[in-house]
PDB file of C-alpha atoms in Angstrom:
ATOM      1  CA  UNK A   1      11.130  -3.351  15.231  1.00 48.00           C
ATOM      2  CA  UNK A   2      11.166  -0.615  17.812  1.00 55.00           C
ATOM      3  CA  UNK A   3       7.969   1.206  18.623  1.00 66.00           C
ATOM      4  CA  UNK A   4       9.571   4.477  17.498  1.00 75.00           C
ATOM      5  CA  UNK A   5      10.344   3.084  14.021  1.00 74.00           C
ATOM      6  CA  UNK A   6       6.890   1.549  13.718  1.00 71.00           C
ATOM      7  CA  UNK A   7       5.219   4.791  14.766  1.00 78.00           C
ATOM      8  CA  UNK A   8       7.346   6.836  12.361  1.00 83.00           C
ATOM      9  CA  UNK A   9       6.388   4.542   9.492  1.00 82.00           C
ATOM     10  CA  UNK A  10       2.720   4.579  10.437  1.00 85.00           C
ATOM     11  CA  UNK A  11       2.688   8.377  10.841  1.00 89.00           C
ATOM     12  CA  UNK A  12       4.220   8.700   7.384  1.00 87.00           C
ATOM     13  CA  UNK A  13       1.539   6.378   6.012  1.00 87.00           C
ATOM     14  CA  UNK A  14      -1.180   8.438   7.734  1.00 93.00           C
ATOM     15  CA  UNK A  15       0.168  11.684   6.260  1.00 92.00           C
ATOM     16  CA  UNK A  16       0.349  10.123   2.795  1.00 89.00           C
ATOM     17  CA  UNK A  17      -3.248   8.931   2.952  1.00 91.00           C
ATOM     18  CA  UNK A  18      -4.644  12.132   4.513  1.00 94.00           C
ATOM     19  CA  UNK A  19      -4.901  13.639   1.047  1.00 88.00           C
ATOM     20  CA  UNK A  20      -7.094  16.545   2.025  1.00 90.00           C
ATOM     21  CA  UNK A  21      -4.889  17.437   5.002  1.00 92.00           C
ATOM     22  CA  UNK A  22      -7.826  17.362   7.401  1.00 95.00           C
ATOM     23  CA  UNK A  23      -5.954  15.520  10.141  1.00 95.00           C
ATOM     24  CA  UNK A  24      -8.234  12.519   9.780  1.00 96.00           C
ATOM     25  CA  UNK A  25      -8.712   9.729   7.290  1.00 97.00           C
ATOM     26  CA  UNK A  26     -11.997   9.323   5.474  1.00 96.00           C
ATOM     27  CA  UNK A  27     -13.071   6.815   2.883  1.00 96.00           C
ATOM     28  CA  UNK A  28     -12.789   9.568   0.270  1.00 95.00           C
ATOM     29  CA  UNK A  29      -9.043   9.851   0.997  1.00 95.00           C
ATOM     30  CA  UNK A  30      -8.641   6.203   0.039  1.00 95.00           C
ATOM     31  CA  UNK A  31     -10.744   6.581  -3.108  1.00 95.00           C
ATOM     32  CA  UNK A  32      -8.619   9.594  -4.072  1.00 93.00           C
ATOM     33  CA  UNK A  33      -5.392   7.675  -3.393  1.00 90.00           C
ATOM     34  CA  UNK A  34      -6.542   4.926  -5.768  1.00 92.00           C
ATOM     35  CA  UNK A  35      -7.483   7.492  -8.397  1.00 92.00           C
ATOM     36  CA  UNK A  36      -4.110   9.216  -8.035  1.00 88.00           C
ATOM     37  CA  UNK A  37      -2.306   5.924  -8.595  1.00 86.00           C
ATOM     38  CA  UNK A  38      -4.494   5.127 -11.611  1.00 90.00           C
ATOM     39  CA  UNK A  39      -3.788   8.565 -13.068  1.00 89.00           C
ATOM     40  CA  UNK A  40      -0.041   8.249 -12.381  1.00 82.00           C
ATOM     41  CA  UNK A  41      -0.038   5.041 -14.427  1.00 84.00           C
ATOM     42  CA  UNK A  42      -1.940   6.740 -17.219  1.00 86.00           C
ATOM     43  CA  UNK A  43      -4.611   4.058 -16.947  1.00 88.00           C
ATOM     44  CA  UNK A  44      -8.247   4.433 -17.931  1.00 93.00           C
ATOM     45  CA  UNK A  45     -10.149   5.494 -14.796  1.00 94.00           C
ATOM     46  CA  UNK A  46     -13.064   3.283 -15.875  1.00 95.00           C
ATOM     47  CA  UNK A  47     -10.982   0.160 -16.512  1.00 94.00           C
ATOM     48  CA  UNK A  48     -11.436  -3.022 -14.537  1.00 93.00           C
ATOM     49  CA  UNK A  49      -7.922  -2.582 -13.112  1.00 92.00           C
ATOM     50  CA  UNK A  50      -8.810   0.907 -11.845  1.00 94.00           C
ATOM     51  CA  UNK A  51     -12.038  -0.384 -10.309  1.00 96.00           C
ATOM     52  CA  UNK A  52     -10.154  -3.257  -8.656  1.00 95.00           C
ATOM     53  CA  UNK A  53      -7.706  -0.809  -7.086  1.00 95.00           C
ATOM     54  CA  UNK A  54     -10.490   1.516  -5.857  1.00 96.00           C
ATOM     55  CA  UNK A  55     -12.285  -1.470  -4.317  1.00 97.00           C
ATOM     56  CA  UNK A  56      -9.062  -2.622  -2.626  1.00 96.00           C
ATOM     57  CA  UNK A  57      -8.408   0.805  -1.110  1.00 96.00           C
ATOM     58  CA  UNK A  58     -11.993   1.262   0.098  1.00 96.00           C
ATOM     59  CA  UNK A  59     -11.983  -2.225   1.603  1.00 95.00           C
ATOM     60  CA  UNK A  60      -8.753  -1.318   3.388  1.00 94.00           C
ATOM     61  CA  UNK A  61     -10.349   1.829   4.827  1.00 95.00           C
ATOM     62  CA  UNK A  62     -13.487  -0.069   5.833  1.00 95.00           C
ATOM     63  CA  UNK A  63     -11.337  -2.632   7.655  1.00 92.00           C
ATOM     64  CA  UNK A  64      -9.382   0.048   9.515  1.00 93.00           C
ATOM     65  CA  UNK A  65     -12.539   1.997  10.400  1.00 94.00           C
ATOM     66  CA  UNK A  66     -14.319  -1.106  11.667  1.00 93.00           C
ATOM     67  CA  UNK A  67     -11.344  -2.067  13.831  1.00 91.00           C
ATOM     68  CA  UNK A  68     -11.396   1.461  15.273  1.00 92.00           C
ATOM     69  CA  UNK A  69     -15.085   1.170  16.106  1.00 92.00           C
ATOM     70  CA  UNK A  70     -16.128   3.501  13.296  1.00 91.00           C
ATOM     71  CA  UNK A  71     -18.391   2.991  10.318  1.00 89.00           C
ATOM     72  CA  UNK A  72     -17.158   3.287   6.732  1.00 86.00           C
ATOM     73  CA  UNK A  73     -18.893   6.686   6.682  1.00 89.00           C
ATOM     74  CA  UNK A  74     -16.800   7.815   9.651  1.00 90.00           C
ATOM     75  CA  UNK A  75     -13.269   9.059   9.961  1.00 94.00           C
ATOM     76  CA  UNK A  76     -10.113   8.024  11.750  1.00 95.00           C
ATOM     77  CA  UNK A  77      -7.931  10.377  13.733  1.00 96.00           C
ATOM     78  CA  UNK A  78      -4.195   9.892  13.521  1.00 95.00           C
ATOM     79  CA  UNK A  79      -4.230   8.304  16.980  1.00 94.00           C
ATOM     80  CA  UNK A  80      -6.987   5.854  15.991  1.00 95.00           C
ATOM     81  CA  UNK A  81      -5.139   4.988  12.803  1.00 94.00           C
ATOM     82  CA  UNK A  82      -1.880   4.394  14.681  1.00 90.00           C
ATOM     83  CA  UNK A  83      -3.621   2.189  17.224  1.00 90.00           C
ATOM     84  CA  UNK A  84      -5.468   0.108  14.616  1.00 90.00           C
ATOM     85  CA  UNK A  85      -2.559  -0.174  12.190  1.00 85.00           C
ATOM     86  CA  UNK A  86      -0.099  -1.095  14.932  1.00 81.00           C
ATOM     87  CA  UNK A  87      -2.535  -3.699  16.198  1.00 80.00           C
ATOM     88  CA  UNK A  88      -2.865  -5.119  12.699  1.00 77.00           C
ATOM     89  CA  UNK A  89       0.916  -5.479  12.469  1.00 71.00           C
ATOM     90  CA  UNK A  90       1.602  -6.674  16.029  1.00 73.00           C
ATOM     91  CA  UNK A  91      -1.546  -8.628  16.892  1.00 76.00           C
ATOM     92  CA  UNK A  92      -3.057  -9.678  13.572  1.00 74.00           C
ATOM     93  CA  UNK A  93       0.204 -10.977  12.231  1.00 77.00           C
ATOM     94  CA  UNK A  94       1.238 -11.672   8.683  1.00 83.00           C
ATOM     95  CA  UNK A  95      -1.974 -13.441   7.660  1.00 85.00           C
ATOM     96  CA  UNK A  96      -4.128 -10.469   8.677  1.00 85.00           C
ATOM     97  CA  UNK A  97      -1.738  -8.044   6.992  1.00 85.00           C
ATOM     98  CA  UNK A  98      -1.775 -10.096   3.772  1.00 89.00           C
ATOM     99  CA  UNK A  99      -5.554 -10.397   3.788  1.00 90.00           C
ATOM    100  CA  UNK A 100      -6.029  -6.647   4.122  1.00 90.00           C
ATOM    101  CA  UNK A 101      -3.131  -5.309   2.019  1.00 90.00           C
ATOM    102  CA  UNK A 102      -2.950  -8.120  -0.543  1.00 93.00           C
ATOM    103  CA  UNK A 103      -5.762  -6.714  -2.707  1.00 95.00           C
ATOM    104  CA  UNK A 104      -4.062  -3.294  -2.795  1.00 92.00           C
ATOM    105  CA  UNK A 105      -0.795  -4.857  -3.978  1.00 91.00           C
ATOM    106  CA  UNK A 106      -2.681  -7.005  -6.501  1.00 93.00           C
ATOM    107  CA  UNK A 107      -4.509  -3.921  -7.770  1.00 92.00           C
ATOM    108  CA  UNK A 108      -1.287  -1.984  -8.265  1.00 88.00           C
ATOM    109  CA  UNK A 109       0.312  -4.941 -10.035  1.00 89.00           C
ATOM    110  CA  UNK A 110      -2.736  -5.072 -12.311  1.00 89.00           C
ATOM    111  CA  UNK A 111      -2.065  -1.480 -13.340  1.00 88.00           C
ATOM    112  CA  UNK A 112       1.654  -1.778 -13.965  1.00 84.00           C
ATOM    113  CA  UNK A 113       1.760  -5.259 -15.534  1.00 86.00           C
ATOM    114  CA  UNK A 114       1.685  -3.885 -19.083  1.00 82.00           C
ATOM    115  CA  UNK A 115       2.146  -7.255 -20.806  1.00 85.00           C
ATOM    116  CA  UNK A 116      -0.401  -9.027 -18.561  1.00 86.00           C
ATOM    117  CA  UNK A 117       1.876 -11.898 -17.607  1.00 89.00           C
ATOM    118  CA  UNK A 118       1.035 -11.743 -13.891  1.00 88.00           C
ATOM    119  CA  UNK A 119       4.471 -10.498 -12.839  1.00 91.00           C
ATOM    120  CA  UNK A 120       6.296  -7.215 -13.223  1.00 91.00           C
ATOM    121  CA  UNK A 121       9.734  -6.648 -14.676  1.00 91.00           C
ATOM    122  CA  UNK A 122      12.244  -3.973 -13.662  1.00 90.00           C
ATOM    123  CA  UNK A 123      10.730  -1.337 -15.977  1.00 87.00           C
ATOM    124  CA  UNK A 124       7.189  -1.977 -14.790  1.00 85.00           C
ATOM    125  CA  UNK A 125       8.446  -1.905 -11.201  1.00 88.00           C
ATOM    126  CA  UNK A 126      10.157   1.462 -11.763  1.00 87.00           C
ATOM    127  CA  UNK A 127       6.836   2.764 -13.122  1.00 82.00           C
ATOM    128  CA  UNK A 128       5.109   1.537  -9.959  1.00 80.00           C
ATOM    129  CA  UNK A 129       7.554   3.276  -7.641  1.00 83.00           C
ATOM    130  CA  UNK A 130       7.310   6.515  -9.579  1.00 81.00           C
ATOM    131  CA  UNK A 131       3.506   6.357  -9.655  1.00 75.00           C
ATOM    132  CA  UNK A 132       3.222   5.950  -5.885  1.00 73.00           C
ATOM    133  CA  UNK A 133       5.730   8.671  -5.081  1.00 75.00           C
ATOM    134  CA  UNK A 134       8.998   6.824  -4.516  1.00 81.00           C
ATOM    135  CA  UNK A 135      12.045   8.352  -6.193  1.00 80.00           C
ATOM    136  CA  UNK A 136      12.735   6.573  -9.497  1.00 80.00           C
ATOM    137  CA  UNK A 137      16.475   6.433  -8.732  1.00 82.00           C
ATOM    138  CA  UNK A 138      15.734   3.909  -5.971  1.00 84.00           C
ATOM    139  CA  UNK A 139      13.976   1.481  -8.326  1.00 85.00           C
ATOM    140  CA  UNK A 140      16.915  -0.617  -9.528  1.00 84.00           C
ATOM    141  CA  UNK A 141      18.321  -1.287  -6.053  1.00 86.00           C
ATOM    142  CA  UNK A 142      14.869  -1.935  -4.621  1.00 89.00           C
ATOM    143  CA  UNK A 143      14.065  -4.367  -7.440  1.00 91.00           C
ATOM    144  CA  UNK A 144      17.194  -6.415  -6.719  1.00 91.00           C
ATOM    145  CA  UNK A 145      16.452  -6.380  -2.984  1.00 90.00           C
ATOM    146  CA  UNK A 146      12.949  -7.802  -3.339  1.00 91.00           C
ATOM    147  CA  UNK A 147      13.444 -10.168  -6.281  1.00 92.00           C
ATOM    148  CA  UNK A 148      14.001 -12.957  -3.789  1.00 88.00           C
ATOM    149  CA  UNK A 149      14.293 -15.751  -6.339  1.00 91.00           C
ATOM    150  CA  UNK A 150      16.500 -13.712  -8.682  1.00 93.00           C
ATOM    151  CA  UNK A 151      14.445 -14.428 -11.800  1.00 95.00           C
ATOM    152  CA  UNK A 152      14.219 -10.797 -12.918  1.00 94.00           C
ATOM    153  CA  UNK A 153      10.483 -10.638 -12.257  1.00 94.00           C
ATOM    154  CA  UNK A 154       8.386  -9.821  -9.219  1.00 93.00           C
ATOM    155  CA  UNK A 155       5.281 -11.792  -8.386  1.00 91.00           C
ATOM    156  CA  UNK A 156       2.417 -10.447  -6.296  1.00 91.00           C
ATOM    157  CA  UNK A 157       3.653 -12.696  -3.476  1.00 91.00           C
ATOM    158  CA  UNK A 158       7.164 -11.214  -3.623  1.00 91.00           C
ATOM    159  CA  UNK A 159       5.786  -7.683  -3.654  1.00 90.00           C
ATOM    160  CA  UNK A 160       3.369  -8.307  -0.805  1.00 91.00           C
ATOM    161  CA  UNK A 161       6.188  -9.865   1.182  1.00 90.00           C
ATOM    162  CA  UNK A 162       8.316  -6.760   0.588  1.00 89.00           C
ATOM    163  CA  UNK A 163       5.510  -4.414   1.725  1.00 86.00           C
ATOM    164  CA  UNK A 164       4.878  -6.604   4.774  1.00 84.00           C
ATOM    165  CA  UNK A 165       8.594  -6.801   5.607  1.00 83.00           C
ATOM    166  CA  UNK A 166       8.806  -3.005   5.535  1.00 83.00           C
ATOM    167  CA  UNK A 167       5.917  -2.623   7.955  1.00 78.00           C
ATOM    168  CA  UNK A 168       7.155  -5.451  10.162  1.00 75.00           C
ATOM    169  CA  UNK A 169      10.578  -3.769  10.315  1.00 75.00           C
ATOM    170  CA  UNK A 170      12.480  -6.481   8.464  1.00 79.00           C
ATOM    171  CA  UNK A 171      13.277  -4.257   5.484  1.00 82.00           C
ATOM    172  CA  UNK A 172      13.796  -0.620   4.653  1.00 84.00           C
ATOM    173  CA  UNK A 173      12.609  -1.046   1.046  1.00 84.00           C
ATOM    174  CA  UNK A 174       9.429   1.026   0.931  1.00 73.00           C
ATOM    175  CA  UNK A 175       7.061   0.318  -1.921  1.00 72.00           C
ATOM    176  CA  UNK A 176       3.956   2.376  -1.283  1.00 63.00           C
ATOM    177  CA  UNK A 177       5.487   5.811  -1.334  1.00 63.00           C
TER     178      UNK A 177
END
């Protein structure tokens, strides 16, 4: 992946997470992002799935802040975020990416897996994309692209792989809006 593509993707991610438009990321932005996703799914804000997603997002912020030399009570400028996130992708590798982003993907799957079978079908997937701000019309094509084993269901591993492949520049299928 070229640096320009990586930076464009990371800048888009920064703008999406800077919910208050302050020009910096705070822990509260990540809590609000989780709450927005929970609300978009129509889930109970006090449910265990909602709590799991909030915990995943706050852990993600804490990880980014720590890598930037900040405390969880601090904030990250766009430049700090770009530096830390790029380092996570280029230096930390897939294992680091999975460790940090895996709980977020698992939390989102927990919200959209309506029949609690541990995987999501095409309808549940379309709900996910809509809830996180991706145009619903892209859902069918995206589902086919990331259903790597062709079984008509997406596991957490398949979804995490798709998110990772987007950020590593191996795919243009964006799943986090």
